[in-house]
Each structure stands twice: as structure tokens, then as C-alpha cells.
Coordinates of C-alpha atoms in Angstrom, one line a residue:
M1 CA -21.3 -11.9 -11.9
S2 CA -24.7 -12.1 -10.4
T3 CA -27.0 -9.1 -10.0
K4 CA -26.9 -9.6 -6.2
K5 CA -23.1 -9.3 -6.1
K6 CA -23.1 -6.3 -8.4
L7 CA -25.7 -4.6 -6.1
I8 CA -23.5 -5.4 -3.0
I9 CA -20.5 -3.8 -4.7
V10 CA -22.4 -0.7 -5.7
C11 CA -23.8 -0.3 -2.2
M12 CA -20.3 -0.6 -0.7
I13 CA -19.0 2.1 -3.1
I14 CA -22.0 4.4 -2.2
V15 CA -21.4 3.9 1.6
V16 CA -17.7 4.8 1.1
I17 CA -18.6 7.9 -0.8
V18 CA -21.3 9.0 1.7
V19 CA -18.9 8.5 4.7
S20 CA -16.2 10.4 2.9
I21 CA -18.5 13.3 2.2
G22 CA -19.8 13.3 5.7
M23 CA -16.2 13.5 7.1
V24 CA -15.4 16.5 4.9
I25 CA -18.7 18.3 5.7
R26 CA -18.1 17.9 9.5
Q27 CA -14.9 19.9 9.4
K28 CA -15.2 23.5 10.5
R29 CA -15.6 25.9 7.6
D30 CA -13.9 28.8 9.4
T31 CA -10.6 27.1 10.2
K32 CA -7.3 28.6 9.0
R33 CA -5.9 26.8 5.9
A34 CA -2.9 25.5 8.0
D35 CA -5.5 23.8 10.3
V36 CA -7.5 22.1 7.6
K37 CA -7.3 18.3 7.7
V38 CA -7.9 16.4 4.5
P39 CA -9.0 12.8 4.9
I40 CA -7.5 10.5 2.3
L41 CA -9.2 7.2 1.5
L42 CA -7.3 4.8 -0.7
Y43 CA -8.8 1.7 -2.2
H44 CA -7.1 -0.6 -4.6
N45 CA -9.9 -2.9 -5.8
F46 CA -13.4 -4.0 -4.9
V47 CA -14.0 -7.8 -5.0
T48 CA -17.0 -9.9 -4.3
T49 CA -15.1 -12.8 -2.6
V50 CA -12.5 -12.4 0.1
P51 CA -10.3 -15.2 1.6
D52 CA -11.3 -16.4 5.0
K53 CA -8.3 -14.8 6.6
P54 CA -7.1 -11.9 4.3
M55 CA -3.8 -10.3 4.9
L56 CA -1.9 -7.4 3.3
I57 CA 1.9 -7.3 3.8
T58 CA 3.6 -4.0 3.3
F59 CA 7.1 -2.7 4.0
D60 CA 8.0 1.0 4.3
D61 CA 11.1 3.0 3.3
G62 CA 12.8 0.5 1.1
Y63 CA 15.5 -0.8 3.4
Y64 CA 18.0 -3.3 1.9
S65 CA 17.0 -5.8 4.5
N66 CA 13.7 -6.2 2.6
H67 CA 15.7 -7.8 -0.2
E68 CA 18.2 -9.6 1.9
Y69 CA 15.9 -11.2 4.5
I70 CA 12.3 -10.9 3.6
Y71 CA 12.3 -11.4 -0.2
P72 CA 13.7 -15.0 0.0
I73 CA 11.0 -16.0 2.5
L74 CA 8.2 -14.4 0.4
K75 CA 9.6 -16.1 -2.6
K76 CA 9.9 -19.5 -0.9
Y77 CA 6.2 -19.4 0.2
Q78 CA 5.0 -17.5 -2.9
V79 CA 3.5 -14.7 -0.8
K80 CA 2.9 -11.3 -2.3
A81 CA 3.8 -8.0 -0.7
S82 CA 4.3 -4.3 -1.4
I83 CA 7.3 -2.2 -0.6
F84 CA 6.9 1.6 -0.4
I85 CA 10.3 3.1 -1.2
I86 CA 11.8 6.5 -0.7
T87 CA 13.3 7.2 -4.1
D88 CA 15.7 9.8 -2.8
K89 CA 17.4 7.1 -0.7
I90 CA 17.7 4.5 -3.4
G91 CA 21.2 2.8 -3.3
Q92 CA 22.3 5.0 -0.3
E93 CA 23.6 4.1 3.1
I94 CA 22.6 6.6 5.8
D95 CA 23.7 6.3 9.4
G96 CA 24.6 2.7 8.8
I97 CA 21.3 1.8 7.3
K98 CA 21.5 0.5 3.7
Y99 CA 18.6 1.2 1.3
L100 CA 17.6 -0.9 -1.7
G101 CA 19.2 -0.2 -5.1
W102 CA 17.4 -0.1 -8.4
E103 CA 18.7 -3.6 -9.3
E104 CA 17.1 -5.1 -6.2
C105 CA 13.9 -3.2 -6.8
L106 CA 13.7 -4.5 -10.4
E107 CA 14.5 -8.1 -9.4
M108 CA 11.7 -8.1 -6.8
Q109 CA 9.2 -6.3 -9.1
N110 CA 10.0 -8.8 -11.9
S111 CA 9.2 -11.7 -9.6
N112 CA 5.5 -10.7 -9.7
L113 CA 5.4 -11.2 -5.9
I114 CA 6.6 -7.8 -4.9
E115 CA 5.1 -4.5 -5.9
I116 CA 7.5 -1.6 -5.6
L117 CA 5.7 1.7 -4.9
E118 CA 6.9 5.2 -4.1

């Protein structure tokens, strides 16, 4: 990796840190604890090259329909995605809504296309 690219990455990280600190400092110091807002910044990875049209596909809650309808399409086109599951609802059916079971989660995770997260 070139020195210029390394410098760009370091600058990006510094900007993120400075902005994060600024957000925290701006909060009122005399607010009640119940009123305190905590900003959360989540980054997975820093890269030097990004595709022309980047896209991140995520699904929430872990509905069975993710496995039944979406997974075959993602597999057909070799598209990666993340599913954020609610572990308390694994394998359940609540109000007519079916949630993923552990077997479906493992199958999708093992495909290396789907990342199962809680």
C-alpha cells in the first residue's frame, strides 16, 4: 500500500475520532442521566478502494422469509448480506410470523454469503 493511501486512511480515522469527540462534548453536562444521549458509531473496516456503486444489504429481526425468499436470490447472484437476528425468537412463530431456526441460520452462515449477527 502506498504512503499516500496510508495517509488518507489515517486522516479518515482522525476525522471520525474528532467528530465523535465533538458530538460528545456538545452534550449538556448538567442533564439528568435519563436524558443523556450516547452517540454510537460503528465501522467494520477501512478500505482504500470502494466499488463505483457500493451497497450494503441487511435484514432485521431474522424472519423465516429471509431464508425462504431472499436467500435463494442472493445465492443465485452470489450477493452477500447480513441478517441481524433476535435470538430470543429463534425457531418461534409469533402472531403468525415465523422466525428463522438455528438450522437455517447455520446453512446461510456456512454459505459464506450471509453473515448472521445478533
